[in-house]
Short mmCIF file of C-alpha atoms in Angstrom, two decimals:
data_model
loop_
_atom_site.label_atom_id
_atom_site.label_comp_id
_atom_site.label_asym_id
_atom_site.label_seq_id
_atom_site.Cartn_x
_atom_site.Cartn_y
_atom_site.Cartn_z
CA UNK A 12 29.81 -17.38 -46.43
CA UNK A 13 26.40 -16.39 -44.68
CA UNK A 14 25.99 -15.69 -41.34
CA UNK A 15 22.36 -15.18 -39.67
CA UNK A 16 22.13 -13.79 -36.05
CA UNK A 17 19.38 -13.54 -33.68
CA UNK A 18 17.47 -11.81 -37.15
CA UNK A 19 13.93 -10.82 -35.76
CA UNK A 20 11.40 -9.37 -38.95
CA UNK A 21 8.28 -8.10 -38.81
CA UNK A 22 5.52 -6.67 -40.09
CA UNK A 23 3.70 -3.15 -38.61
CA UNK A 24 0.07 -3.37 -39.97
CA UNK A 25 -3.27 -1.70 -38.14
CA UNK A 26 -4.38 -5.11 -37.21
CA UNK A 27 -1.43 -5.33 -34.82
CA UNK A 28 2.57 -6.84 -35.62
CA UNK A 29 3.16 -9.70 -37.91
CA UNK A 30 6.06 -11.32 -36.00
CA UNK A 31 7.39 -13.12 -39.47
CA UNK A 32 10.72 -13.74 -38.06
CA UNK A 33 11.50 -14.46 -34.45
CA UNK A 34 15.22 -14.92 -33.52
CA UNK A 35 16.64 -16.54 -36.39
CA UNK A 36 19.87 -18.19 -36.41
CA UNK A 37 22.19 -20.28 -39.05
CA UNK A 38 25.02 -20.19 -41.10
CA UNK A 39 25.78 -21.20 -44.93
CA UNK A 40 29.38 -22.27 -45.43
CA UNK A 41 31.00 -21.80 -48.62
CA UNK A 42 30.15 -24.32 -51.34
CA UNK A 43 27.26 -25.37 -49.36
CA UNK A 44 23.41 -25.89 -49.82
CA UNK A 45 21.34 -25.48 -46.88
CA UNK A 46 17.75 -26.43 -47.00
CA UNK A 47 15.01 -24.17 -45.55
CA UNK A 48 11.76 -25.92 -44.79
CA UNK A 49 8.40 -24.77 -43.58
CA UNK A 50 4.63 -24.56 -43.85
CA UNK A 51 3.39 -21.49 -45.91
CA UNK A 52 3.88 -18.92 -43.60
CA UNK A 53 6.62 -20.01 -41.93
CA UNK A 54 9.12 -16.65 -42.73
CA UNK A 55 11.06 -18.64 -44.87
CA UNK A 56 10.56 -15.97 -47.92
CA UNK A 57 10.79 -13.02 -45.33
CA UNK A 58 14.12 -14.35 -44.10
CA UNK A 59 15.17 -14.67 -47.32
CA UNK A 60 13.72 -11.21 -48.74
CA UNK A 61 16.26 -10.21 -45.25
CA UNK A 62 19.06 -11.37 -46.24
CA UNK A 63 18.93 -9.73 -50.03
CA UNK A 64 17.68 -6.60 -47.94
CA UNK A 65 14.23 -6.44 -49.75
CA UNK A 66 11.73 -6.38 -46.75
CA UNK A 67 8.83 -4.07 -48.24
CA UNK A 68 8.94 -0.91 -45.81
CA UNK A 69 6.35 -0.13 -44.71
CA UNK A 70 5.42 -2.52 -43.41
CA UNK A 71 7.93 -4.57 -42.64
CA UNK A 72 11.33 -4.20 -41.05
CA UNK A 73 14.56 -5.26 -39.47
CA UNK A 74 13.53 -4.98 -35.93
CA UNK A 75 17.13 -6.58 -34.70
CA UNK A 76 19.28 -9.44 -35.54
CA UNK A 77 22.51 -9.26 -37.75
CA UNK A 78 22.83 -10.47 -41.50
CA UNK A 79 26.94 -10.98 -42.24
CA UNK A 80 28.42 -11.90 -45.56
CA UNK A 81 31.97 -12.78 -45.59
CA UNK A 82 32.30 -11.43 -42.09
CA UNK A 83 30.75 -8.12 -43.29
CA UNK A 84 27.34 -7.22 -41.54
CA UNK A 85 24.84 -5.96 -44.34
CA UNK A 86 22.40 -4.25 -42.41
CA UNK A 87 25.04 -1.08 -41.84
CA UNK A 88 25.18 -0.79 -45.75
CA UNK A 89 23.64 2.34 -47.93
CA UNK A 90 20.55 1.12 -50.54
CA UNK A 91 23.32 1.65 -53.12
CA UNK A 92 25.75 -0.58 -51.41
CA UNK A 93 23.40 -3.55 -51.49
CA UNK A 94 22.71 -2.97 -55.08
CA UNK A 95 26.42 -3.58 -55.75
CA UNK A 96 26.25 -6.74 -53.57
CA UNK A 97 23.16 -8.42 -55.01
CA UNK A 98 23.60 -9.83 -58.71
CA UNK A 99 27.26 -9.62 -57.97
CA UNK A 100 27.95 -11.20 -54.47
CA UNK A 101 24.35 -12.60 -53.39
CA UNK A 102 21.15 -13.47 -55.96
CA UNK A 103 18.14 -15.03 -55.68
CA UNK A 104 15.63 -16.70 -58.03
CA UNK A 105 12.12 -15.63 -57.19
CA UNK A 106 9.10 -17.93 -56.07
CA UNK A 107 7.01 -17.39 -59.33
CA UNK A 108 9.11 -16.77 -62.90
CA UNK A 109 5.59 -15.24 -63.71
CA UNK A 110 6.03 -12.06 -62.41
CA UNK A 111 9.66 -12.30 -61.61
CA UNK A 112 10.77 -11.35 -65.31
CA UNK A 113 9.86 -7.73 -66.66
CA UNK A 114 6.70 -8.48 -69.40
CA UNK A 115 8.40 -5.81 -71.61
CA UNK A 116 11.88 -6.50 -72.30
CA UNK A 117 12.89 -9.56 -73.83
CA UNK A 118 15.11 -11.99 -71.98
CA UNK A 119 18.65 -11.19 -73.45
CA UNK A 120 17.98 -7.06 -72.86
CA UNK A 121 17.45 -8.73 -68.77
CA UNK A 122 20.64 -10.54 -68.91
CA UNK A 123 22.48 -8.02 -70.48
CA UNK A 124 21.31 -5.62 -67.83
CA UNK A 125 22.56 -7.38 -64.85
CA UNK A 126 26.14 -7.69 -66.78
CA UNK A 127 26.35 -4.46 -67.32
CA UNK A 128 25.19 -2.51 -64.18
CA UNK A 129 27.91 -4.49 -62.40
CA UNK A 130 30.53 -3.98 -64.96
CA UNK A 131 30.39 -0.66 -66.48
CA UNK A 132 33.09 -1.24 -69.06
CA UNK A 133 31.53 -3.84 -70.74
CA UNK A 134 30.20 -3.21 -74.05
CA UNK A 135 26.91 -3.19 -74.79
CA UNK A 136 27.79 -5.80 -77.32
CA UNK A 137 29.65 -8.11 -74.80
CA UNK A 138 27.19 -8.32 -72.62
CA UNK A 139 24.89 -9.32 -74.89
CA UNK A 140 27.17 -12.23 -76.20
CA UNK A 141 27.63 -12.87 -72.08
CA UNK A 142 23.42 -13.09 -72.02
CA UNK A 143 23.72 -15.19 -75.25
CA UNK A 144 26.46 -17.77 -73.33
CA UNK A 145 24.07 -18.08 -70.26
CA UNK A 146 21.12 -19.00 -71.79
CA UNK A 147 23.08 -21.47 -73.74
CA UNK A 148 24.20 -22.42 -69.94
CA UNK A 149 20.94 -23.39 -68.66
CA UNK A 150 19.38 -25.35 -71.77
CA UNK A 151 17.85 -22.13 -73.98
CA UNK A 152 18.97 -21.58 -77.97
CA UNK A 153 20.59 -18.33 -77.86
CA UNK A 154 18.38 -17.40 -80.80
CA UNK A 155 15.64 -16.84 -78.66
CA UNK A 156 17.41 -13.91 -76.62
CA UNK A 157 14.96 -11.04 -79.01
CA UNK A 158 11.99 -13.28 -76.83
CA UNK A 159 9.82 -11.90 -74.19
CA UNK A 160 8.85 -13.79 -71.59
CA UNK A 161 5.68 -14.23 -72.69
CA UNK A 162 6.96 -16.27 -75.26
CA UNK A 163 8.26 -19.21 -72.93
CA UNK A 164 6.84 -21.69 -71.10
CA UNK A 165 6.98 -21.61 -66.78
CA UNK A 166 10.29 -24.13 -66.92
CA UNK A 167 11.72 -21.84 -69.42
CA UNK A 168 11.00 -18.77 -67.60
CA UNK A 169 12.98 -20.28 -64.40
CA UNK A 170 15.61 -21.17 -66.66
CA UNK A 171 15.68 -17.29 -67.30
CA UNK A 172 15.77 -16.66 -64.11
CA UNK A 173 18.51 -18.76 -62.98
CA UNK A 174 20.66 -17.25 -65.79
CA UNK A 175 20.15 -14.06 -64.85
CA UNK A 176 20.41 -15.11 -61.22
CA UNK A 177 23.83 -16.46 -62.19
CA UNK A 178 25.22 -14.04 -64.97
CA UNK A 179 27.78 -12.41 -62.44
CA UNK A 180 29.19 -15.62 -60.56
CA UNK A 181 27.50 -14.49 -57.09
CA UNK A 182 29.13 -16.23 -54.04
CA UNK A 183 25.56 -16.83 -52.50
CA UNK A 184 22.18 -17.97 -54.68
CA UNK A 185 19.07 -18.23 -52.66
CA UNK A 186 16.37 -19.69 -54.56
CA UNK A 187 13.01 -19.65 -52.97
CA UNK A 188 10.99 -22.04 -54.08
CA UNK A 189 12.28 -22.03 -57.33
CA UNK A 190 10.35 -24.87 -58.63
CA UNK A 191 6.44 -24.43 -57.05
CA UNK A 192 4.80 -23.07 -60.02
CA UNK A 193 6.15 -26.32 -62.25
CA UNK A 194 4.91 -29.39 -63.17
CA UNK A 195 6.65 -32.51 -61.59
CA UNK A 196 9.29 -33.60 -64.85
CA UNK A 197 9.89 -29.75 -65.15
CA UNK A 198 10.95 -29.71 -61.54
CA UNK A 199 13.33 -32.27 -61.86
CA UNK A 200 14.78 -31.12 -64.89
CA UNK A 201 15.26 -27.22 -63.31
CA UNK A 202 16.45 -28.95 -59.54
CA UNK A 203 19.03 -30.86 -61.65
CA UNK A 204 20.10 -27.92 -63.71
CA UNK A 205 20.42 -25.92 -60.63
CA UNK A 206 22.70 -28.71 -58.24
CA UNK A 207 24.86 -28.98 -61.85
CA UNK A 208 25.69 -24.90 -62.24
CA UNK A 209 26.07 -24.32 -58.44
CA UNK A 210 29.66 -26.96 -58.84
CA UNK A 211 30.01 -25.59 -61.80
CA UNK A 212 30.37 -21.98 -60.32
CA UNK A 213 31.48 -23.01 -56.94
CA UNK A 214 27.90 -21.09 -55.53
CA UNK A 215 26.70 -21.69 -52.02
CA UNK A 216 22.90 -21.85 -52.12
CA UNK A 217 20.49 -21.18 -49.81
CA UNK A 218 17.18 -23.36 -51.16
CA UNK A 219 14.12 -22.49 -49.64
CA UNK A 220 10.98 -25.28 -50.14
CA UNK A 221 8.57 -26.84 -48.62
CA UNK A 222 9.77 -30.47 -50.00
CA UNK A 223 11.87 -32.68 -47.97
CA UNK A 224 12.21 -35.11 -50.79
CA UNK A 225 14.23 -32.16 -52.86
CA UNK A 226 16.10 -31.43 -49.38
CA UNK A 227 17.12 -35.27 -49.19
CA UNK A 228 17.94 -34.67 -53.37
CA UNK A 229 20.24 -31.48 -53.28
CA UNK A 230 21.34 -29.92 -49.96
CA UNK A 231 24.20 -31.17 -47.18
CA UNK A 232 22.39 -29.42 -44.17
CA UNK A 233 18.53 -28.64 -43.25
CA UNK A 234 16.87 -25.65 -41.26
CA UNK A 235 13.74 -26.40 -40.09
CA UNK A 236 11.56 -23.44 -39.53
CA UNK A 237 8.00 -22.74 -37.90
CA UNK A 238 6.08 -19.83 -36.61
CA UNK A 239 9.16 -17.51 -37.47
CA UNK A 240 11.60 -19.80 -35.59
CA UNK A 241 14.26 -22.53 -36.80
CA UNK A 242 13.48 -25.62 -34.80
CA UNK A 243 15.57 -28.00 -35.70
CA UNK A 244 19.17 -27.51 -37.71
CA UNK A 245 21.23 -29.96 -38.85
CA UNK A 246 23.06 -32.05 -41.63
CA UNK A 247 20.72 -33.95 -44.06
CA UNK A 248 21.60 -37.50 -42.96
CA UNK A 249 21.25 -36.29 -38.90
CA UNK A 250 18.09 -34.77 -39.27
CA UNK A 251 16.10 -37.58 -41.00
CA UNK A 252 17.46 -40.41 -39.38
CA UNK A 253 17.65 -38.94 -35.92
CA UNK A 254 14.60 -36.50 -35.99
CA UNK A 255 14.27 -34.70 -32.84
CA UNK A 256 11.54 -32.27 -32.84
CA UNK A 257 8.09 -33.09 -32.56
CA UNK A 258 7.41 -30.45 -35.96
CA UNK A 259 9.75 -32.20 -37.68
CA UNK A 260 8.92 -35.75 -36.61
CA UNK A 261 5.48 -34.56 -37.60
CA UNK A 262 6.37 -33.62 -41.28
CA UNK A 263 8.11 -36.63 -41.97
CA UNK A 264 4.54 -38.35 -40.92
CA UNK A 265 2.57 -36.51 -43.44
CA UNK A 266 4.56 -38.08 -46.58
CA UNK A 267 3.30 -41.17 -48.17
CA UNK A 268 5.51 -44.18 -47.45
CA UNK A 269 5.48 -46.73 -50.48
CA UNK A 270 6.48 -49.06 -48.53
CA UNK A 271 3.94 -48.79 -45.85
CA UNK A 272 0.30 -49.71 -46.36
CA UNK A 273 -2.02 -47.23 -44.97
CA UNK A 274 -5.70 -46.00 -45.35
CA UNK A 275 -4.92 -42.39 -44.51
CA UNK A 276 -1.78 -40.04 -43.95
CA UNK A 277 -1.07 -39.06 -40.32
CA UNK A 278 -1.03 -35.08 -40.79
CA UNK A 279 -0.19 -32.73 -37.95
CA UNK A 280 -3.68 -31.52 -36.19
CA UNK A 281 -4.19 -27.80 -36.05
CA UNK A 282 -2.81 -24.94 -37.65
CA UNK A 283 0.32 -22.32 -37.70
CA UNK A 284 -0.18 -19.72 -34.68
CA UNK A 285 -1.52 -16.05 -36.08
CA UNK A 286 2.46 -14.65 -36.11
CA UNK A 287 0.18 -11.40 -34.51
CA UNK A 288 -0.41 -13.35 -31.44
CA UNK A 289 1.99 -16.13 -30.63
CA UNK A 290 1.51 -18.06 -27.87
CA UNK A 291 3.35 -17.28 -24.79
CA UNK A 292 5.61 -20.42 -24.45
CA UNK A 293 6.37 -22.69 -27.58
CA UNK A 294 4.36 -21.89 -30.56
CA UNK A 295 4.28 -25.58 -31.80
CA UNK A 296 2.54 -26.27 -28.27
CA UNK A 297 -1.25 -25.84 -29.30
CA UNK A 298 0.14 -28.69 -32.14
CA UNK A 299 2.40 -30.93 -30.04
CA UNK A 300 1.56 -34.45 -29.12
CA UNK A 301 3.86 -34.47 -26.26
CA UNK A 302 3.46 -30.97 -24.93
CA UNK A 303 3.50 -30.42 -21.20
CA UNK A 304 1.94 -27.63 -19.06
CA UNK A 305 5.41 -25.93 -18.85
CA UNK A 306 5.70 -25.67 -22.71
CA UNK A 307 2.34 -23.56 -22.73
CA UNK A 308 4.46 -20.41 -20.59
CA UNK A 309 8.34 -21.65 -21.20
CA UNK A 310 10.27 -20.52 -24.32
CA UNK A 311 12.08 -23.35 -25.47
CA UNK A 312 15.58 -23.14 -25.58
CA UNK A 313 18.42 -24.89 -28.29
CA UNK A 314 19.49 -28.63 -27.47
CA UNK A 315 22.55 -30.42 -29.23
CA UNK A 316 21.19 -33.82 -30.57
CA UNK A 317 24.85 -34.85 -31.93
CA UNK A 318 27.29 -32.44 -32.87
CA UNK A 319 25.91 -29.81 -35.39
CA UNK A 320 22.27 -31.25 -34.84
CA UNK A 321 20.47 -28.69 -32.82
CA UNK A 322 17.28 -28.62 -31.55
CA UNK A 323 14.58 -25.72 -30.38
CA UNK A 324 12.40 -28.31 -27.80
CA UNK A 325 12.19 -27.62 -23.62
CA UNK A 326 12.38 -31.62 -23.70
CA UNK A 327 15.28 -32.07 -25.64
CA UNK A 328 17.28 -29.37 -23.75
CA UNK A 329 16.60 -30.47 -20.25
CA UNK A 330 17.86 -33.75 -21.65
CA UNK A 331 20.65 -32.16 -22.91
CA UNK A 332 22.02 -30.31 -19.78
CA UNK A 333 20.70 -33.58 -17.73
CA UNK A 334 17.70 -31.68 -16.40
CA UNK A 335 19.91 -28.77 -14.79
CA UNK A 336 19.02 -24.60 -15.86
CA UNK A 337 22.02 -23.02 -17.30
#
């Protein structure tokens, strides 16, 4: 469904070049939900913004890298091209259903605007029974379509969004974050929503978060990102009972155990590398607990834990190839 190559992002500013994305690789297959975890700051939203081709420019842009849907690259297609594709082929629900949703129209004229631009015979009347069917879809009286946003709560507004996200049956939904800005039962009830339209619709989803509790919840595969990078890809199941990298090993630290009695949480030391200067080897070095002298110069290079389970580490990958250089 969604093939990422080698995508490298970044940002031209006069304090120097935000290096947001740095060789990014995975796929989505189709009916699949792949998990995209990171820190703030990661370049999980800028790989996503990528992929819908919404990079601000200036600054930012596509330095190299290759973004294929279907087997068709989208970075060779006109502006008016990729307005065809997203709504109809690839959407995305926004981080914040704040500022997501236009103040002044109300939430059926929104709706009925995405059905429309992509099908220009429907009547202006149809698509306004098609807005009035989706909100129904994700939990809203269809009486409220004369609404403006202003008028709903922050779970109700994401609700919006997913129904306009989901008005044309896209192939591909990337939701980025789509549940930050929500209190806890909210986020359940919208996470659950979501999981139940995506079979509904037969959607592949791409679900960007910073939770690895929702990633356990909703999605069959996990991308682990840092400093720009995926450093560890895998299915759920391999990835959190076989962790590899130390980042990862690291996040699964920080999370309270229940089970566990302890006076404090064991956070990873340090912070995310300034994407303007990265350091010359791996950028999780300065962080690592089991760095070594060659990490500070070497880029690390991909290990196979187990079939599938991949891993960015200059440890794992010498144990991989049994210590000899490719």
């Amino acid at each position: 469904m969604l093939s990422i190559r080698e995508l490298y992002i970044h940002y031209i500013t006069d304090e120097g070049i935000v290096k947001a994305v740095n060789g990014v690789s995975f796929d989505v297959q189709e009916g699949e939900t792949v998990g995209l975890v990171g820190e703030t700051g990661a370049g999980k939203t800028t790989t996503a913004l990528g992929v819908m081709r919404l990079v601000p420019n200036p600054p930012g842009r596509i330095i190299s890298g290759d973004i294929l849907l279907n087997g068709e690259s989208l970075l060779g297609l006109t502006e008016a091209q990729m307005r065809k594709i997203r709504g109809e082929k690839i959407a995305m629900i926004f981080q914040d259903p704040m500022t997501s949703l236009n103040p002044v129209l109300t939430v059926g004229d929104q709706i009925a605007e995405v059905v429309r631009f992509h099908n220009k015979k429907t009547s202006r009347a149809d698509a306004f029974k098609k807005a009035a069917e989706m909100l129904g879809t994700v939990g809203i009286d269809p009486d409220r379509m004369d609404e403006y946003p202003h008028q709903f709560s922050g779970g109700m507004k994401q609700r919006v969004g997913i129904a306009i996200a989901l008005t044309c049956n896209p192939g591909l939904l990337i939701a980025d974050e789509p549940t930050t800005a929500l209190d806890v039962t909210i986020q359940a009830q919208v996470l659950n929503l979501m999981v139940k339209l995506k079979k509904e619709f037969n959607t592949s989803m791409l679900l960007i978060t910073h939770d690895l509790g929702v990633v356990a919840d909703v999605c069959d595969k996990v991308a682990i990102m840092y400093a720009g990078e995926i450093v560890e890809f895998g299915a759920v199941p391999d990835v959190y009972r076989n962790t590899g990298h130390p980042y990862t090993i690291g996040l699964f630290g920080s999370i309270p155990d229940v089970k566990k009695k302890v006076k404090r949480l064991s956070p990873i030391q340090g912070l995310m590398p300034d994407p303007v200067d990265l350091p010359a080897g791996c950028s999780f070095e300065p962080r690592c607990q089991v760095a070594t002298a060659e990490c500070k110069t070497l880029k690390p290079r991909v290990g196979e834990i187990s079939p599938g389970h991949m891993v960015k580490c200059t440890h794992h990958w010498r144990e991989a190839n049994h210590g000899h250089s490719s």
